[in-house]
Amino acid sequence: MSNHVVPAPDVTALPTEKGGTFPVRRVYCIGRNFAAHAVEMGHDPDRDPPFFFQKNPDNLDPSGTFPYPPKSQDVHHEVELLVALKSGGTGITVEDALKHVWGYGVALDMTRRDLQGEAKKLGRPWEIGKAFERSAPVGPLRPVSEVGHPGEGRIALSVNGTLRQEGDLNQMIWKVPEMISYLSDYFELRTGDVILAGTPAGVGAVTRGDTLEAVIDGVGTLTVNVV
Ligand code: MN
């Protein structure tokens, strides 16, 4: 018998490829994790410590439809590897980190670039550009037992059949175990946490009517219609 004074919100649960859902607790996203993307955004790629922002769990959307959001004229696609954690903790070592991964998926870190740019300029938080409704389309998740731990493989995104983004997971500046370890020094990671692992070069604007096709070799594909 719940003692809530209002109805409890639903837990976001992402479909997995073979049935069953993955309930989401938190969403951590790394910035500038591919050198070529850091350069296109006007930064030097280097091994400065990584930085993360968060989206909200209910921003994740497996529907395959992306409604163009309000208050922006410059919404960009960013194709990313999604890492889904089955367990967590604090002070996780790089060597132990992959034990905590349940599986992987293909995701888009959709970004209101104009609002993000303004926030950067003013030294304000990024949520207004990043953590809006349905801002992270995701494909079905697949378990480690099927896909292993993909450390390399093509990651790409096409818009209406034209290739826009392309890179390889082996170009990530911070690898998945390093991201898990780093995050666990600052936060307590737990079951249901997910990480979006950064985007390769070629980000660009979408418009209503576009069809986005994202692929990560060995992980899966994701098709999203912008409406
Ligand atoms: Mn991103």
XYZ file of N, CA and C and ligand atoms in Angstrom:
682
model
N 0.863 -1.207 0.000
C 0.000 0.000 0.000
C 0.888 1.243 0.000
N 0.805 2.005 -1.072
C 1.637 3.196 -1.191
C 1.121 4.326 -0.313
N 2.077 5.080 0.214
C 1.710 6.262 0.988
C 1.943 7.545 0.187
N 2.128 7.408 -1.135
C 2.346 8.576 -1.983
C 1.127 9.494 -1.934
N 1.383 10.794 -1.953
C 0.266 11.741 -1.957
C -0.174 12.108 -3.373
N 0.650 11.717 -4.374
C 0.245 11.787 -5.784
C 0.672 10.471 -6.422
N 0.126 10.146 -7.600
C 0.526 8.875 -8.223
C 2.023 8.859 -8.540
N 2.674 7.712 -8.314
C 4.103 7.592 -8.619
C 4.311 7.647 -10.126
N 5.345 8.399 -10.585
C 5.638 8.421 -12.024
C 6.068 7.047 -12.513
N 5.824 6.777 -13.793
C 6.294 5.526 -14.383
C 7.816 5.519 -14.434
N 8.389 4.340 -14.311
C 9.823 4.157 -14.562
C 10.009 3.956 -16.065
N 10.965 4.680 -16.641
C 11.281 4.472 -18.057
C 11.912 3.102 -18.219
N 11.376 2.319 -19.137
C 11.877 0.962 -19.355
C 12.132 0.771 -20.847
N 13.382 0.470 -21.187
C 13.777 0.374 -22.592
C 13.651 -1.059 -23.093
N 13.089 -1.237 -24.284
C 12.994 -2.588 -24.839
C 14.366 -3.213 -25.081
N 14.453 -4.500 -24.825
C 15.641 -5.249 -25.217
C 15.266 -6.123 -26.404
N 16.283 -6.517 -27.145
C 16.009 -7.144 -28.441
C 15.215 -8.431 -28.316
N 15.451 -9.189 -27.261
C 14.786 -10.493 -27.161
C 13.667 -10.519 -26.134
N 13.090 -9.351 -25.869
C 11.992 -9.309 -24.918
C 12.474 -8.928 -23.535
N 11.566 -8.379 -22.736
C 11.962 -7.856 -21.439
C 12.439 -6.430 -21.598
N 12.378 -5.676 -20.524
C 12.764 -4.272 -20.598
C 13.840 -3.958 -19.575
N 14.585 -2.900 -19.870
C 15.664 -2.436 -19.001
C 15.199 -1.143 -18.323
N 14.969 -1.184 -16.992
C 14.501 0.018 -16.294
C 15.647 1.007 -16.067
N 15.380 2.267 -16.340
C 16.449 3.277 -16.312
C 16.393 4.095 -15.030
N 17.566 4.267 -14.421
C 17.684 5.087 -13.210
C 18.257 6.466 -13.517
N 19.424 6.521 -14.124
C 20.050 7.801 -14.468
C 20.668 7.712 -15.859
N 20.909 8.886 -16.456
C 21.498 8.955 -17.797
C 22.678 9.924 -17.773
N 23.885 9.374 -17.890
C 25.090 10.200 -17.964
C 25.562 10.263 -19.417
N 25.940 11.457 -19.860
C 26.400 11.641 -21.237
C 27.765 12.310 -21.210
N 28.718 11.747 -21.954
C 30.046 12.362 -22.010
C 30.083 13.384 -23.143
N 30.839 14.465 -22.943
C 31.032 15.465 -23.989
C 32.352 15.255 -24.708
N 32.390 15.611 -25.976
C 33.644 15.664 -26.766
C 34.516 14.434 -26.588
N 33.971 13.253 -26.898
C 34.750 12.033 -26.689
C 35.384 11.495 -27.964
N 35.162 12.183 -29.086
C 35.862 11.843 -30.330
C 36.630 13.094 -30.751
N 37.922 12.924 -31.045
C 38.767 14.080 -31.335
C 38.199 14.914 -32.478
N 37.757 14.243 -33.543
C 37.299 15.000 -34.715
C 36.039 15.814 -34.401
N 35.207 15.309 -33.501
C 34.016 16.071 -33.097
C 34.412 17.245 -32.198
N 35.377 17.035 -31.305
C 35.859 18.139 -30.464
C 36.364 19.280 -31.354
N 37.102 18.912 -32.406
C 37.640 19.920 -33.319
C 36.504 20.658 -34.026
N 35.490 19.926 -34.508
C 34.413 20.599 -35.242
C 33.590 21.515 -34.321
N 33.638 21.259 -33.004
C 32.928 22.122 -32.061
C 33.835 23.243 -31.531
N 35.050 23.339 -32.069
C 35.923 24.455 -31.736
C 36.829 24.233 -30.539
N 37.127 22.954 -30.224
C 37.969 22.663 -29.057
C 39.170 21.830 -29.467
N 40.220 21.886 -28.639
C 41.372 21.024 -28.841
C 41.061 19.643 -28.289
N 41.272 18.610 -29.085
C 41.094 17.258 -28.539
C 42.318 16.895 -27.707
N 42.126 16.450 -26.527
C 43.257 16.040 -25.698
C 42.722 15.148 -24.591
N 43.603 14.785 -23.696
C 43.186 13.909 -22.597
C 42.973 14.722 -21.324
N 42.443 15.928 -21.458
C 41.915 16.600 -20.278
C 40.901 15.653 -19.648
N 40.661 15.796 -18.346
C 39.662 14.916 -17.741
C 38.343 14.984 -18.503
N 37.629 13.854 -18.565
C 36.341 13.871 -19.268
C 35.333 14.732 -18.513
N 34.293 15.159 -19.202
C 33.193 15.818 -18.490
C 31.881 15.233 -18.943
N 30.923 15.269 -18.035
C 29.623 14.645 -18.279
C 28.505 15.635 -17.978
N 27.399 15.456 -18.686
C 26.145 16.105 -18.312
C 25.112 15.001 -18.196
N 23.926 15.337 -17.747
C 22.902 14.312 -17.614
C 21.662 14.656 -18.426
N 21.040 13.614 -18.940
C 19.675 13.745 -19.421
C 18.778 13.106 -18.371
N 17.493 13.286 -18.528
C 16.554 12.670 -17.602
C 16.170 11.288 -18.115
N 15.956 10.343 -17.219
C 15.574 8.991 -17.672
C 14.403 9.012 -18.647
N 13.409 9.851 -18.383
C 12.237 9.827 -19.276
C 12.454 10.626 -20.559
N 13.670 11.134 -20.787
C 14.024 11.676 -22.107
C 14.342 10.559 -23.105
N 14.654 9.364 -22.598
C 14.947 8.228 -23.476
C 13.655 7.764 -24.129
N 13.731 7.528 -25.441
C 12.498 7.259 -26.189
C 12.734 6.166 -27.232
N 12.144 4.985 -27.026
C 12.333 3.902 -27.985
C 11.314 3.896 -29.127
N 10.521 4.961 -29.277
C 9.386 4.919 -30.215
C 9.778 4.983 -31.684
N 10.980 5.488 -31.989
C 11.350 5.666 -33.394
C 10.816 6.953 -34.002
N 10.196 7.792 -33.200
C 9.696 9.087 -33.659
C 10.319 10.177 -32.799
N 10.796 11.228 -33.457
C 11.382 12.355 -32.725
C 10.597 13.614 -33.071
N 9.774 14.096 -32.148
C 9.051 15.337 -32.402
C 10.004 16.526 -32.310
N 10.048 17.332 -33.368
C 10.946 18.499 -33.344
C 10.573 19.350 -32.143
N 11.555 19.668 -31.275
C 11.214 20.313 -29.995
C 10.961 21.816 -30.160
N 10.294 22.407 -29.196
C 10.042 23.851 -29.239
C 11.294 24.661 -28.896
N 11.238 25.938 -29.202
C 12.223 26.922 -28.741
C 13.598 26.741 -29.370
N 13.677 26.083 -30.535
C 14.966 25.911 -31.198
C 14.774 25.960 -32.701
N 15.773 26.522 -33.391
C 15.808 26.487 -34.854
C 17.017 25.700 -35.342
N 17.692 24.992 -34.421
C 18.931 24.315 -34.810
C 19.113 23.058 -33.956
N 18.340 22.042 -34.299
C 18.384 20.783 -33.541
C 19.296 19.801 -34.271
N 20.321 19.308 -33.568
C 21.333 18.440 -34.182
C 21.197 16.987 -33.750
N 21.616 16.102 -34.651
C 21.758 14.676 -34.332
C 23.162 14.399 -33.820
N 23.267 13.487 -32.836
C 24.555 12.941 -32.379
C 24.347 11.450 -32.146
N 24.945 10.617 -32.963
C 24.815 9.168 -32.778
C 25.801 8.707 -31.713
N 25.345 7.851 -30.800
C 26.192 7.449 -29.676
C 25.938 5.989 -29.274
N 26.976 5.365 -28.734
C 26.843 4.057 -28.093
C 26.211 4.246 -26.722
N 25.170 3.466 -26.442
C 24.552 3.486 -25.109
C 25.070 2.292 -24.318
N 25.531 2.550 -23.104
C 26.026 1.515 -22.201
C 25.026 1.371 -21.064
N 24.498 0.171 -20.849
C 23.473 -0.066 -19.827
C 24.080 -0.862 -18.669
N 24.007 -0.322 -17.452
C 24.648 -0.956 -16.298
C 23.671 -1.853 -15.530
N 24.149 -3.029 -15.171
C 23.331 -3.956 -14.370
C 23.650 -3.845 -12.890
N 24.760 -3.174 -12.579
C 25.169 -2.990 -11.186
C 26.087 -1.781 -11.148
N 26.563 -1.434 -9.974
C 27.383 -0.225 -9.891
C 28.188 -0.193 -8.620
N 28.261 0.991 -8.026
C 29.064 1.170 -6.832
C 29.854 2.457 -6.931
N 30.803 2.607 -6.011
C 31.700 3.758 -6.043
C 33.131 3.237 -6.106
N 34.036 4.074 -6.613
C 35.441 3.687 -6.658
C 35.709 2.455 -7.497
N 34.959 2.291 -8.572
C 35.140 1.121 -9.447
C 36.435 1.303 -10.238
N 37.260 0.270 -10.264
C 38.510 0.369 -11.029
C 38.227 0.138 -12.509
N 39.139 0.646 -13.341
C 39.010 0.423 -14.785
C 38.969 -1.074 -15.076
N 39.787 -1.839 -14.360
C 39.866 -3.286 -14.593
C 38.543 -3.994 -14.285
N 37.821 -3.500 -13.278
C 36.568 -4.141 -12.856
C 35.337 -3.589 -13.562
N 35.502 -2.518 -14.320
C 34.339 -1.743 -14.755
C 33.364 -2.534 -15.635
N 33.892 -3.322 -16.556
C 33.001 -3.978 -17.522
C 32.102 -5.033 -16.882
N 32.463 -5.487 -15.678
C 31.597 -6.434 -14.956
C 30.216 -5.853 -14.693
N 30.139 -4.534 -14.687
C 28.883 -3.873 -14.321
C 27.976 -3.601 -15.523
N 28.433 -3.966 -16.709
C 27.659 -3.654 -17.922
C 26.687 -4.787 -18.229
N 25.406 -4.446 -18.390
C 24.417 -5.436 -18.837
C 24.452 -5.595 -20.347
N 24.537 -4.448 -21.051
C 24.502 -4.529 -22.502
C 24.667 -3.166 -23.140
N 24.370 -3.137 -24.439
C 24.636 -1.941 -25.246
C 23.487 -1.677 -26.202
N 23.448 -0.446 -26.685
C 22.456 -0.089 -27.685
C 22.931 1.093 -28.505
N 22.107 1.462 -29.484
C 22.363 2.638 -30.321
C 21.430 3.746 -29.843
N 21.972 4.937 -29.646
C 21.148 6.050 -29.163
C 21.504 7.332 -29.904
N 20.614 8.285 -29.848
C 20.875 9.629 -30.374
C 20.800 10.628 -29.229
N 21.840 11.452 -29.136
C 21.847 12.558 -28.170
C 21.397 13.806 -28.932
N 20.072 13.942 -29.096
C 19.543 15.089 -29.846
C 19.773 16.365 -29.025
N 20.160 17.409 -29.731
C 20.679 18.607 -29.064
C 20.083 19.870 -29.678
N 19.492 20.735 -28.835
C 19.100 22.068 -29.310
C 20.364 22.919 -29.330
N 21.092 22.868 -30.462
C 22.452 23.420 -30.517
C 22.457 24.920 -30.245
N 21.427 25.616 -30.719
C 21.398 27.063 -30.487
C 21.277 27.370 -28.996
N 20.431 26.625 -28.298
C 20.270 26.871 -26.862
C 21.503 26.401 -26.090
N 22.101 25.289 -26.532
C 23.338 24.827 -25.886
C 24.446 25.869 -26.074
N 24.550 26.417 -27.293
C 25.588 27.403 -27.582
C 25.453 28.643 -26.717
N 24.208 29.075 -26.541
C 23.967 30.244 -25.700
C 24.333 29.946 -24.242
N 23.971 28.744 -23.785
C 24.308 28.347 -22.411
C 25.818 28.314 -22.206
N 26.536 27.748 -23.194
C 28.014 27.704 -23.106
C 28.586 29.111 -22.990
N 28.065 30.000 -23.856
C 28.584 31.369 -23.898
C 28.385 32.069 -22.551
N 27.265 31.790 -21.912
C 26.931 32.448 -20.651
C 27.433 31.671 -19.433
N 28.087 30.539 -19.664
C 28.566 29.727 -18.551
C 27.436 29.094 -17.763
N 26.330 28.821 -18.448
C 25.163 28.226 -17.778
C 25.102 26.723 -18.038
N 24.295 26.000 -17.244
C 24.141 24.556 -17.468
C 23.553 24.248 -18.853
N 23.770 23.005 -19.296
C 23.392 22.593 -20.649
C 22.000 21.976 -20.760
N 21.317 21.770 -19.651
C 20.060 21.008 -19.716
C 19.087 21.552 -20.754
N 19.034 22.867 -20.884
C 18.058 23.453 -21.799
C 18.328 23.030 -23.245
N 19.586 22.734 -23.549
C 19.936 22.272 -24.883
C 19.918 20.768 -25.038
N 19.970 20.052 -23.932
C 20.210 18.606 -23.988
C 19.100 17.737 -23.400
N 18.452 18.211 -22.348
C 17.600 17.315 -21.552
C 16.114 17.603 -21.754
N 15.752 17.825 -23.020
C 14.343 18.133 -23.320
C 13.560 16.854 -23.625
N 12.265 17.008 -23.802
C 11.398 15.837 -23.981
C 11.837 15.009 -25.198
N 11.933 13.714 -25.003
C 12.211 12.740 -26.071
C 13.531 13.048 -26.797
N 14.484 13.611 -26.049
C 15.743 14.049 -26.653
C 16.750 12.919 -26.862
N 16.399 11.707 -26.474
C 17.340 10.597 -26.670
C 16.628 9.365 -27.229
N 16.391 9.351 -28.555
C 15.864 8.129 -29.172
C 16.837 6.970 -28.967
N 16.308 5.791 -28.695
C 17.162 4.613 -28.480
C 16.609 3.405 -29.216
N 17.512 2.572 -29.692
C 17.136 1.290 -30.279
C 17.095 0.219 -29.213
N 16.676 -0.985 -29.587
C 16.610 -2.082 -28.616
C 17.988 -2.400 -28.050
N 18.024 -2.654 -26.746
C 19.292 -2.982 -26.097
C 19.612 -4.461 -26.308
N 20.912 -4.741 -26.341
C 21.351 -6.130 -26.493
C 22.352 -6.467 -25.397
N 22.244 -7.677 -24.850
C 23.099 -8.038 -23.708
C 24.535 -8.355 -24.113
N 25.426 -8.217 -23.147
C 26.833 -8.558 -23.347
C 26.979 -9.995 -23.839
N 26.092 -10.877 -23.389
C 26.190 -12.273 -23.806
C 26.064 -12.427 -25.315
N 25.449 -11.445 -25.977
C 25.324 -11.505 -27.443
C 26.338 -10.642 -28.168
N 26.603 -9.459 -27.623
C 27.422 -8.504 -28.389
C 28.819 -8.296 -27.800
N 29.087 -8.920 -26.664
C 30.383 -8.706 -26.037
C 30.529 -7.272 -25.579
N 31.766 -6.794 -25.533
C 32.041 -5.393 -25.187
C 32.673 -4.718 -26.399
N 31.855 -4.042 -27.200
C 32.372 -3.503 -28.459
C 33.373 -2.370 -28.245
N 34.642 -2.646 -28.487
C 35.694 -1.646 -28.357
C 36.071 -1.025 -29.681
N 35.593 -1.658 -30.755
C 35.821 -1.084 -32.076
C 34.632 -1.436 -32.944
N 34.505 -0.723 -34.053
C 33.384 -0.954 -34.950
C 32.859 0.384 -35.446
N 32.349 0.351 -36.658
C 31.874 1.581 -37.297
C 30.649 2.121 -36.572
N 30.649 3.434 -36.345
C 29.485 4.127 -35.794
C 29.146 5.233 -36.783
N 27.898 5.247 -37.272
C 27.576 6.153 -38.372
C 26.120 6.566 -38.315
N 25.823 7.685 -38.950
C 24.450 8.164 -39.041
C 24.218 8.791 -40.413
N 23.103 8.373 -41.038
C 22.691 8.952 -42.311
C 21.391 9.709 -42.124
N 21.222 10.770 -42.893
C 19.965 11.506 -42.921
C 19.407 11.402 -44.337
N 18.222 10.829 -44.465
C 17.585 10.619 -45.768
C 18.530 9.933 -46.754
N 19.302 8.970 -46.235
C 20.182 8.191 -47.091
C 21.549 8.793 -47.349
N 21.778 10.017 -46.870
C 23.083 10.662 -47.056
C 23.906 10.552 -45.776
N 25.125 9.997 -45.901
C 25.982 9.816 -44.732
C 26.376 11.163 -44.134
N 26.140 11.326 -42.838
C 26.497 12.588 -42.161
C 27.582 12.390 -41.106
N 27.453 11.339 -40.311
C 28.437 11.091 -39.251
C 29.057 9.722 -39.470
N 30.366 9.636 -39.234
C 31.034 8.343 -39.351
C 32.293 8.343 -38.504
N 32.494 7.280 -37.779
C 33.697 7.120 -36.983
C 33.815 5.666 -36.573
N 34.736 5.401 -35.666
C 34.913 4.048 -35.161
C 34.973 4.121 -33.636
N 34.368 3.146 -32.991
C 34.377 3.151 -31.519
C 35.803 3.186 -30.971
N 36.766 2.690 -31.767
C 38.153 2.690 -31.261
C 38.760 4.094 -31.231
N 38.005 5.092 -31.753
C 38.479 6.485 -31.703
C 38.015 7.221 -30.448
N 37.272 6.543 -29.583
C 36.801 7.221 -28.377
C 38.001 7.594 -27.498
N 38.034 8.858 -27.071
C 39.148 9.325 -26.239
C 39.109 8.604 -24.891
N 37.931 8.556 -24.293
C 37.721 7.835 -23.031
C 36.925 6.584 -23.339
N 37.501 5.413 -22.992
C 36.874 4.131 -23.294
C 35.802 3.838 -22.236
N 34.940 2.884 -22.557
C 33.818 2.582 -21.662
C 34.285 2.271 -20.233
N 35.293 1.408 -20.024
C 35.705 1.131 -18.633
C 36.206 2.383 -17.918
N 36.876 3.262 -18.658
C 37.380 4.503 -18.050
C 36.233 5.428 -17.653
N 35.209 5.487 -18.497
C 34.052 6.339 -18.171
C 33.350 5.836 -16.912
N 33.164 4.514 -16.823
C 32.494 3.936 -15.654
C 33.309 4.224 -14.396
N 34.610 3.994 -14.489
C 35.471 4.215 -13.329
C 35.444 5.677 -12.900
N 35.572 6.570 -13.864
C 35.589 8.008 -13.563
C 34.276 8.438 -12.907
N 33.158 8.053 -13.525
C 31.848 8.436 -12.962
C 31.690 7.920 -11.541
N 32.197 6.698 -11.292
C 31.984 6.081 -9.979
C 32.821 6.742 -8.881
N 33.771 7.575 -9.285
C 34.518 8.352 -8.286
C 33.738 9.593 -7.838
N 32.773 9.998 -8.652
C 32.017 11.221 -8.344
C 30.578 10.936 -7.931
N 30.048 9.810 -8.411
C 28.658 9.447 -8.158
C 28.613 7.985 -7.751
N 27.532 7.601 -7.099
C 27.306 6.175 -6.869
C 26.535 5.631 -8.062
N 27.177 4.782 -8.837
C 26.495 4.149 -9.968
C 25.642 3.004 -9.453
N 24.503 2.796 -10.116
C 23.604 1.730 -9.669
C 22.946 1.052 -10.858
N 22.305 -0.055 -10.548
C 21.531 -0.776 -11.547
C 20.591 0.183 -12.267
N 20.586 0.097 -13.586
C 19.678 0.941 -14.357
C 20.300 2.223 -14.863
N 21.529 2.522 -14.439
C 22.193 3.709 -14.983
C 22.647 3.424 -16.415
N 22.576 4.446 -17.252
C 23.069 4.301 -18.620
C 24.037 5.443 -18.921
N 24.938 5.166 -19.840
C 25.932 6.150 -20.281
C 25.814 6.287 -21.791
N 25.744 7.523 -22.274
C 25.876 7.781 -23.708
C 27.321 8.178 -23.945
N 27.989 7.449 -24.852
C 29.455 7.406 -24.884
C 30.101 8.402 -25.836
N 29.349 9.365 -26.345
C 29.950 10.406 -27.170
C 29.761 10.157 -28.654
N 29.924 11.226 -29.431
C 29.563 11.176 -30.848
C 30.752 11.490 -31.746
N 30.831 10.813 -32.911
C 31.887 11.141 -33.871
C 31.566 12.428 -34.639
N 32.483 12.856 -35.470
C 32.316 14.101 -36.222
C 31.147 13.996 -37.195
N 30.661 15.162 -37.607
C 29.627 15.226 -38.637
C 28.260 15.595 -38.121
N 28.178 16.073 -36.869
C 26.871 16.464 -36.338
C 26.280 17.570 -37.212
N 24.946 17.595 -37.260
C 24.307 18.606 -38.094
C 22.830 18.689 -37.807
N 22.193 19.623 -38.465
C 20.796 19.933 -38.182
C 19.849 18.921 -38.812
N 18.713 18.724 -38.161
C 17.620 17.919 -38.717
C 16.420 18.839 -38.954
N 15.525 18.385 -39.846
C 14.271 19.098 -40.054
C 13.132 18.086 -40.063
N 11.935 18.591 -39.853
C 10.762 17.718 -39.873
C 10.679 16.990 -41.226
N 10.363 15.709 -41.165
C 10.300 14.897 -42.380
C 11.567 14.085 -42.629
N 12.655 14.418 -41.922
C 13.890 13.653 -42.084
C 13.739 12.247 -41.513
N 14.457 11.310 -42.143
C 14.623 9.981 -41.569
C 16.094 9.796 -41.210
N 16.333 9.523 -39.934
C 17.696 9.312 -39.436
C 17.938 7.811 -39.308
N 19.056 7.361 -39.841
C 19.431 5.954 -39.705
C 20.789 5.874 -39.038
N 20.781 5.305 -37.836
C 22.012 5.185 -37.054
C 22.426 3.727 -37.007
N 23.726 3.488 -37.051
C 24.219 2.113 -36.992
C 25.514 2.072 -36.179
N 25.630 1.045 -35.369
C 26.909 0.723 -34.742
C 27.163 -0.746 -35.035
N 28.245 -1.017 -35.746
C 28.548 -2.399 -36.132
C 28.616 -3.285 -34.898
N 27.933 -4.398 -34.969
C 27.961 -5.362 -33.873
C 27.018 -5.031 -32.736
N 26.381 -3.859 -32.787
C 25.462 -3.462 -31.714
C 24.035 -3.360 -32.223
N 23.847 -2.689 -33.353
C 22.505 -2.593 -33.879
C 22.288 -1.379 -34.737
N 21.017 -1.160 -35.062
C 20.622 -0.024 -35.877
C 19.447 0.663 -35.213
N 19.207 1.906 -35.624
C 18.102 2.695 -35.079
C 17.611 3.616 -36.192
N 16.326 3.549 -36.478
C 15.725 4.438 -37.465
C 14.755 5.372 -36.746
N 14.886 6.660 -37.009
C 14.080 7.653 -36.317
C 13.512 8.636 -37.339
N 12.214 8.885 -37.250
C 11.569 9.876 -38.111
C 11.352 11.164 -37.332
N 11.775 12.267 -37.925
C 11.601 13.583 -37.304
C 10.243 14.124 -37.743
N 9.397 14.443 -36.758
C 8.040 14.908 -37.091
C 7.787 16.263 -36.465
Mn 26.588 13.822 -27.228
